[in-house]
Tab-separated table of C-alpha atoms in Angstrom:
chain	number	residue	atom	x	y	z
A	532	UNK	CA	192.648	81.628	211.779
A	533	UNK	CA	189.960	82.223	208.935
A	534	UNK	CA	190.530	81.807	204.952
A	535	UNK	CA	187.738	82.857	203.080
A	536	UNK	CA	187.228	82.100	199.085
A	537	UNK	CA	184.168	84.547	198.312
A	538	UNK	CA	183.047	84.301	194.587
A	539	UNK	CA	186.395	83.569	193.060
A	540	UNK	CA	186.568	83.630	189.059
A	541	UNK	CA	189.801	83.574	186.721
A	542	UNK	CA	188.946	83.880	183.339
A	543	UNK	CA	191.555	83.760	180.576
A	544	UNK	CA	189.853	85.055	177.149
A	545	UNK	CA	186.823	82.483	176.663
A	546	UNK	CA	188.736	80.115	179.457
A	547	UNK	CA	187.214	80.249	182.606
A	548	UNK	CA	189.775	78.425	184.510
A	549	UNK	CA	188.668	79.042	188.290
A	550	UNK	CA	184.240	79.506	188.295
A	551	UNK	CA	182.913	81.438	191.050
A	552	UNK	CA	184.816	79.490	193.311
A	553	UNK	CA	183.768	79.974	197.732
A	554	UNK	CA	184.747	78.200	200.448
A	555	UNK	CA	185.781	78.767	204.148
A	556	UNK	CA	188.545	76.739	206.146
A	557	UNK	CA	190.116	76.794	209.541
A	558	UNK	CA	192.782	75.039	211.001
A	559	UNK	CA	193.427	71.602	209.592
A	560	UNK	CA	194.591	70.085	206.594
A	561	UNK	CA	192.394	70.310	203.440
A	562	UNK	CA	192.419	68.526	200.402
A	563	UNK	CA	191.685	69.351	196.624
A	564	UNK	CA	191.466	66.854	194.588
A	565	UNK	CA	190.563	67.170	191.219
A	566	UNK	CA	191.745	65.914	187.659
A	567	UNK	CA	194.764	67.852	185.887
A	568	UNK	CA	193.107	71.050	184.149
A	569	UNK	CA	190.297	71.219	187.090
A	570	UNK	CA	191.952	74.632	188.070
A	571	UNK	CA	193.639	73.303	190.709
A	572	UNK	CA	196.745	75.342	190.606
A	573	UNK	CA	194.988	78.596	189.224
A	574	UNK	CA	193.328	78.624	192.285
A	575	UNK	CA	196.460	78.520	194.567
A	576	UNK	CA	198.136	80.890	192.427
A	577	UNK	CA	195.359	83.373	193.111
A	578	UNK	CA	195.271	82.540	197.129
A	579	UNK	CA	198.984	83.129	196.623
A	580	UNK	CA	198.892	86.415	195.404
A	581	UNK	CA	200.874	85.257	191.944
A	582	UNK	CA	198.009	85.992	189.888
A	583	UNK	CA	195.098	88.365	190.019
A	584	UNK	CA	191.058	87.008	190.026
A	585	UNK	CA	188.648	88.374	187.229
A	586	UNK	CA	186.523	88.545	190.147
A	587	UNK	CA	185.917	87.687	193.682
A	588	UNK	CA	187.896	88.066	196.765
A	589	UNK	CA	189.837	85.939	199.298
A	590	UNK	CA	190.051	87.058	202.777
A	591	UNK	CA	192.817	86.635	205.505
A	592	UNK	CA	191.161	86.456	208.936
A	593	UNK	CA	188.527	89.249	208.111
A	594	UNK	CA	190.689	90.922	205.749
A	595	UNK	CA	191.166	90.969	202.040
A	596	UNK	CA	194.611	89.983	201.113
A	597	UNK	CA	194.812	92.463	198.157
A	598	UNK	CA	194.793	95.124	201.036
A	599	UNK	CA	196.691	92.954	203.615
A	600	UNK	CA	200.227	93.094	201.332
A	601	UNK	CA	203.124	91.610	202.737
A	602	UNK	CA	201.409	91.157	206.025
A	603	UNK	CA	199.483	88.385	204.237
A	604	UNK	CA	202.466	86.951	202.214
A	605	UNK	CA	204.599	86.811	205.868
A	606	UNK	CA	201.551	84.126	207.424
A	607	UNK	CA	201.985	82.229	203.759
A	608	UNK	CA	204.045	79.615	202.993
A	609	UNK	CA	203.877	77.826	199.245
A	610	UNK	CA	205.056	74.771	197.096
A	611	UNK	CA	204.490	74.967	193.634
A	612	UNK	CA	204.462	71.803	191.682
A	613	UNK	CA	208.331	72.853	190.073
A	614	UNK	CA	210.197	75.061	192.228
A	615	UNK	CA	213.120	76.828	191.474
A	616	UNK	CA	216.637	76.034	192.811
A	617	UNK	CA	220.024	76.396	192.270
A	618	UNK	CA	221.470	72.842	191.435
A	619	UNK	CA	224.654	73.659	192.926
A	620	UNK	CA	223.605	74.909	196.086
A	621	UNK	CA	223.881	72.398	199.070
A	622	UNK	CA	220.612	72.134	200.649
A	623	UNK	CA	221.762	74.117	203.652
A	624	UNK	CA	222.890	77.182	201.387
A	625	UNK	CA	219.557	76.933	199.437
A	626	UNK	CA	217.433	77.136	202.694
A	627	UNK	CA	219.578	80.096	204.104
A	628	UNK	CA	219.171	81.719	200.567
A	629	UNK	CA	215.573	81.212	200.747
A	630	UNK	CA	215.322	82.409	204.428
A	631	UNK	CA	217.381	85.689	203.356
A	632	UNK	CA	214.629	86.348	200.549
A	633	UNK	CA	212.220	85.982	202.994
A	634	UNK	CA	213.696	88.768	205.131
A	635	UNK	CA	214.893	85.788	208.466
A	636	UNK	CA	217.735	87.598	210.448
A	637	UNK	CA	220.410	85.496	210.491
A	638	UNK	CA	220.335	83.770	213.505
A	639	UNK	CA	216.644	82.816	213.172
A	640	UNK	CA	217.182	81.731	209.766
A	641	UNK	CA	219.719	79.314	210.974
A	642	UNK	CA	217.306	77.777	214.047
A	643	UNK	CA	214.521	77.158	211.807
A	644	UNK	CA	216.659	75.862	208.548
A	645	UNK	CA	218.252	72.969	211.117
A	646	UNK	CA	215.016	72.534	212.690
A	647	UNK	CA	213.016	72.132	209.290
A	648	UNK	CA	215.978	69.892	207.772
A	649	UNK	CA	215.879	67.256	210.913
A	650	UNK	CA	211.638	67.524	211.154
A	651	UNK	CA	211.750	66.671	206.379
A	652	UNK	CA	214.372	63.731	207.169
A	653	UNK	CA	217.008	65.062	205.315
A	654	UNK	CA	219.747	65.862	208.717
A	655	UNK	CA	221.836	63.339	206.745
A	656	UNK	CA	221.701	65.560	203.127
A	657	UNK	CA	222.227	69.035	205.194
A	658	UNK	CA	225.736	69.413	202.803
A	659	UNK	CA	224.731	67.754	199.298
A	660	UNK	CA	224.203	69.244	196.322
A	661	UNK	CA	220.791	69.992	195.220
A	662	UNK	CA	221.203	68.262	192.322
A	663	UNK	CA	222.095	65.090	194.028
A	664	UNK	CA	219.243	64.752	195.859
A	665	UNK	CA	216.124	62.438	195.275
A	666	UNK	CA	213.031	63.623	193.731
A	667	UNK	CA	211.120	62.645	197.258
A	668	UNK	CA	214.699	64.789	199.302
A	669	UNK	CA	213.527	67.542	196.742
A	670	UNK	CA	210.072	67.836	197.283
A	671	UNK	CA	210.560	67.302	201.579
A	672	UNK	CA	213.331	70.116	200.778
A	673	UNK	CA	210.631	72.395	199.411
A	674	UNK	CA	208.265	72.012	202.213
A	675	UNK	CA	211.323	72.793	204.577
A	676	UNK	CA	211.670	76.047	202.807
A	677	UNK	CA	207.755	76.902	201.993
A	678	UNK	CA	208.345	76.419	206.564
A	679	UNK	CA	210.556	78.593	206.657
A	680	UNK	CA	208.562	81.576	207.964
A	681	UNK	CA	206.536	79.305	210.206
A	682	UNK	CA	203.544	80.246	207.871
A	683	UNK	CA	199.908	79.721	209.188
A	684	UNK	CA	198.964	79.378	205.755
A	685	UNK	CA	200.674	76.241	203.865
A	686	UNK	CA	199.515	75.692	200.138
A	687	UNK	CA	201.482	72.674	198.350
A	688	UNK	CA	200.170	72.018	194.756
A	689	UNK	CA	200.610	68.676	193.611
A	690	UNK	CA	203.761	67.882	196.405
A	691	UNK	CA	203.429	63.835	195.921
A	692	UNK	CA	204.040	64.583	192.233
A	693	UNK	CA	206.197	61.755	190.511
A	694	UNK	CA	206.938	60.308	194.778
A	695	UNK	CA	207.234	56.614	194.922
A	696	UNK	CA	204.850	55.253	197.426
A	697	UNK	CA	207.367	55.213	200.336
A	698	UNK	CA	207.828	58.831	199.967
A	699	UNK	CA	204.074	59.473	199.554
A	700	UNK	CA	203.249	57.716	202.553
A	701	UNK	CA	206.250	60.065	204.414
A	702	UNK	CA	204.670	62.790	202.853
A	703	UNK	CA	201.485	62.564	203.860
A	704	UNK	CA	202.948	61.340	207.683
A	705	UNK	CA	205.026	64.851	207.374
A	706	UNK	CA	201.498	67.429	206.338
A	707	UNK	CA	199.889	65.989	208.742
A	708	UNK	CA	202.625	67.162	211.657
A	709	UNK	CA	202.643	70.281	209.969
A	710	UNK	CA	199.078	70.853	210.333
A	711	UNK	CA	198.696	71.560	214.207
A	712	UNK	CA	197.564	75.061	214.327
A	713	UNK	CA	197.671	76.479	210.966
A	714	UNK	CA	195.988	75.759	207.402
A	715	UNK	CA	197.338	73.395	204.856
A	716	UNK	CA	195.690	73.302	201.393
A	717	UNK	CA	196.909	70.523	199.184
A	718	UNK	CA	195.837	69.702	196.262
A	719	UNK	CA	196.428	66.470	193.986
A	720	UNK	CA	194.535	63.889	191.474
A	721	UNK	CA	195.700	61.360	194.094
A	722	UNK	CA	192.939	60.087	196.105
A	723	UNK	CA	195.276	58.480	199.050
A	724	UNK	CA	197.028	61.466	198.733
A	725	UNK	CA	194.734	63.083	200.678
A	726	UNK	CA	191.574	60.291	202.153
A	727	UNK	CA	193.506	59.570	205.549
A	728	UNK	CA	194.760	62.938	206.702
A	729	UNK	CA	192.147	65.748	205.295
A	730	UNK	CA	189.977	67.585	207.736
A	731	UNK	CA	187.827	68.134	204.328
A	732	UNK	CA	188.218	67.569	201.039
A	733	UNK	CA	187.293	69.705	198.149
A	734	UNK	CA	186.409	68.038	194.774
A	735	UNK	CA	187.156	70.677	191.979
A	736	UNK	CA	185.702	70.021	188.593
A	737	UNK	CA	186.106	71.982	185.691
A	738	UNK	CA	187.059	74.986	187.522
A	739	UNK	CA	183.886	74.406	189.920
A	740	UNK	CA	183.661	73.282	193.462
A	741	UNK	CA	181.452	70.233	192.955
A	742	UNK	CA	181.584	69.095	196.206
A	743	UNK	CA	183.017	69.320	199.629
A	744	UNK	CA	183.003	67.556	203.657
A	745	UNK	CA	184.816	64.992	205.266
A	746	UNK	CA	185.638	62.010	203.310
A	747	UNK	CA	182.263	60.524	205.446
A	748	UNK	CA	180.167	62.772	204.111
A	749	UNK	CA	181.510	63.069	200.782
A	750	UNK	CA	181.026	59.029	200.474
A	751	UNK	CA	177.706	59.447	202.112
A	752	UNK	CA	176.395	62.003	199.392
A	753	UNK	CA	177.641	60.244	196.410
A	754	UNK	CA	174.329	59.773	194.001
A	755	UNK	CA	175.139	56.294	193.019
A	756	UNK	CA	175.782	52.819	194.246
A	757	UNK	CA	178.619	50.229	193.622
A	758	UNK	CA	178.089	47.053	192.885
A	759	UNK	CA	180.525	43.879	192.515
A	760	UNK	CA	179.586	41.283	189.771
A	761	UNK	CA	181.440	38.451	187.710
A	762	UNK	CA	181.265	37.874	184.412
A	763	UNK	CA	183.567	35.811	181.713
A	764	UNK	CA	185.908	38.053	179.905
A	765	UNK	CA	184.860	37.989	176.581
A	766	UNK	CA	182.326	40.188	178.382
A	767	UNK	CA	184.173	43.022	179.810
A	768	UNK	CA	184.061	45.658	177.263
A	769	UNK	CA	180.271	45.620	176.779
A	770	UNK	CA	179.755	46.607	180.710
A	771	UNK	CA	182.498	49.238	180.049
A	772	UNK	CA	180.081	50.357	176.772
A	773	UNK	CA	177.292	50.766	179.738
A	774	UNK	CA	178.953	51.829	182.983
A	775	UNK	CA	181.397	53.070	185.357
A	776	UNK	CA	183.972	50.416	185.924
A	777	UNK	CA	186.252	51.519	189.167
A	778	UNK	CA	188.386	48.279	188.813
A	779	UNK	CA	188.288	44.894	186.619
A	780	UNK	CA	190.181	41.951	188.472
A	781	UNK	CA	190.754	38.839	185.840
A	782	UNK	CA	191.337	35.011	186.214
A	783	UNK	CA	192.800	32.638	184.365
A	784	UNK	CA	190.938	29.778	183.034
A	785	UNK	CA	192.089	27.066	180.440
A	786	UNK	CA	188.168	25.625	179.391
A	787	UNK	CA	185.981	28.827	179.901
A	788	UNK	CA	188.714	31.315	178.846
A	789	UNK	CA	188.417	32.849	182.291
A	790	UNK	CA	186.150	35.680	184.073
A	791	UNK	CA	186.826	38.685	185.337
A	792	UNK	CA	185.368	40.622	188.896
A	793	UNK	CA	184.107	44.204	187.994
A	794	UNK	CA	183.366	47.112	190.322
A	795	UNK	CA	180.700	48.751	189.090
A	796	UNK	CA	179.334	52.737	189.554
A	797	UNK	CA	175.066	52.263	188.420
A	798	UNK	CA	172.105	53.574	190.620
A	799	UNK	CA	170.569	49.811	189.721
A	800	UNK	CA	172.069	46.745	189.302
A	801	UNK	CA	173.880	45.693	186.620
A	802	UNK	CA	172.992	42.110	187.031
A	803	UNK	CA	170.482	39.800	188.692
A	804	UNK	CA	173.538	38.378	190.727
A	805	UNK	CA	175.135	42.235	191.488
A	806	UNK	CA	176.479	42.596	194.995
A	807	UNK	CA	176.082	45.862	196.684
A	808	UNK	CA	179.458	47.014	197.826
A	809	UNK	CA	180.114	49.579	200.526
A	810	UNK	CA	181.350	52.920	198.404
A	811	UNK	CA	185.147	54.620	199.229
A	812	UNK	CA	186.905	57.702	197.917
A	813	UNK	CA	188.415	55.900	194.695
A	814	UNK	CA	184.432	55.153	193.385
A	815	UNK	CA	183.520	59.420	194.631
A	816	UNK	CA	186.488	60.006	192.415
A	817	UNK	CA	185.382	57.893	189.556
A	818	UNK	CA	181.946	59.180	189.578
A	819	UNK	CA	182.894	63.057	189.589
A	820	UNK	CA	186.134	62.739	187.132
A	821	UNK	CA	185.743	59.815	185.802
A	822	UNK	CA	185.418	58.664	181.501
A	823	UNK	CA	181.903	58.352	180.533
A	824	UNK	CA	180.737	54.604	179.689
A	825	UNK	CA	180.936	54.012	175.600
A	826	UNK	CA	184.794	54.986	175.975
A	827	UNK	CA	187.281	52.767	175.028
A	828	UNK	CA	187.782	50.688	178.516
A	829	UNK	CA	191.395	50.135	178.079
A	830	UNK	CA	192.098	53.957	178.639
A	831	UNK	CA	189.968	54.014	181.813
């Protein structure tokens, strides 16, 4: 299985929301990551069919999908970040409503809606209400039905959305089962989200693929170092008037008015005693989407 991003461009008026966007990906689970507004979900919406590009193509297995049709939309399975439900609906009757929009005779319908309910955890919730269900019961509920059709293609925008970290960390455990032998594109502005169970991850900036590989490479590549120093407290804001702080980690002290532990983004160091720390996804993420130094630290 092949999906192929060639040139793709969505431009609303003067917007350009998606910039001559191209990338290839296989089987596996990849991740976009990018800050809200980075186009994230313009994209998808175009690879879904929901939206047409200004330019550019995508292309199913050799194929574009414009010319594919339904054959396209049967191999694609989606979550959007809000999907639509009846509130009264138990979560069985919503998944065999969903299956019967999807064209599922009957008796398949019903094999895969119990098999997708036990594999999302929710064998227990088979008869509530939608309504009555969790946000995390909702958004496992929404994968079951984006399964439905046993899609090759899975695109979830933003599924961990508003999840507590339990759920997040089922989440995650869940996508990655649901990889084996089809795509899954899932995109977030949550780096753990997507660091332990991406094949390759994507960084989208500004409607722009800035960057792309495994989360090795991607750490690799990044043009900068990071560096750990300490300073007292009354110093922190100047370093956030010069750098790129990834994480300030205060002590109390009663005489000196305490210090504080800063993780610093700077190609030199920022102080004679700077230790050079060994870079992970959180700095990559800082450095591409990150607040400029001179802004006010506190919103950082």
């Amino acid at each position: 299985m092949e999906l192929k991003i060639v040139g793709l461009t969505k431009n609303y008026q003067d917007i350009v929301a998606v910039n001559d966007f191209s990338y290839t990906m296989t089987n596996g689970v990849y991740g976009l990551l990018g800050v809200n507004g980075a186009g994230k979900t313009t994209l998808m919406r175009m690879l879904c069919t929901l939206i047409q590009p200004t330019r550019g193509e995508v292309l199913w297995n050799g194929q574009n999908i414009s010319a594919l049709g339904g054959e396209y939309r049967k191999a694609l399975g989606y979550l959007p970040q809000d999907f639509g439900y009846y509130p009264d609906f138990t979560l069985w009757d919503y998944l065999m409503y969903i299956a019967s929009i999807k064209g599922l005779r009957n008796t398949v319908a019903k094999k895969r809606a119990q098999l997708l309910i036990e594999q999302v955890g929710l064998k227990e919730e088979r008869n509530k209400k939608m309504k009555k269900l969790s946000g995390g019961m909702k958004r496992r509920a929404g994968i079951a039905q984006a399964m439905l059709g046993d899609p090759k293609l899975l695109i979830l925008d933003e599924p961990t959305a508003g999840l507590d970290p339990n759920e997040r960390i089922r989440f995650r455990n869940l996508i990655s089962e649901l990889a084996q032998e089809r795509i899954v594109l899932l995109s977030t502005h949550i780096v753990s989200d997507v660091e332990y169970i991406a094949k390759e991850i994507l960084l989208m900036q500004k409607g722009k693929l800035a960057m792309s590989g495994t989360v090795n490479e991607i750490i690799e590549n990044l043009p900068i170092k990071v560096w750990s120093i300490e300073v007292p407290k009354k110093e922190i804001s100047s370093y956030f008037n010069l750098y790129k702080i990834a994480n300030v980690r205060t002590e109390s002290d009663m005489v000196s008015g305490g210090k504080a532990k800063l993780r610093i983004l700077s190609a030199k160091p920022p102080a004679e005693d700077a230790v050079l720390e060994t870079a992970v996804m959180e700095d990559v993420f800082l450095y591409y989407f990150g607040e400029t130094a001179g802004e006010q630290y506190g919103q950082i």
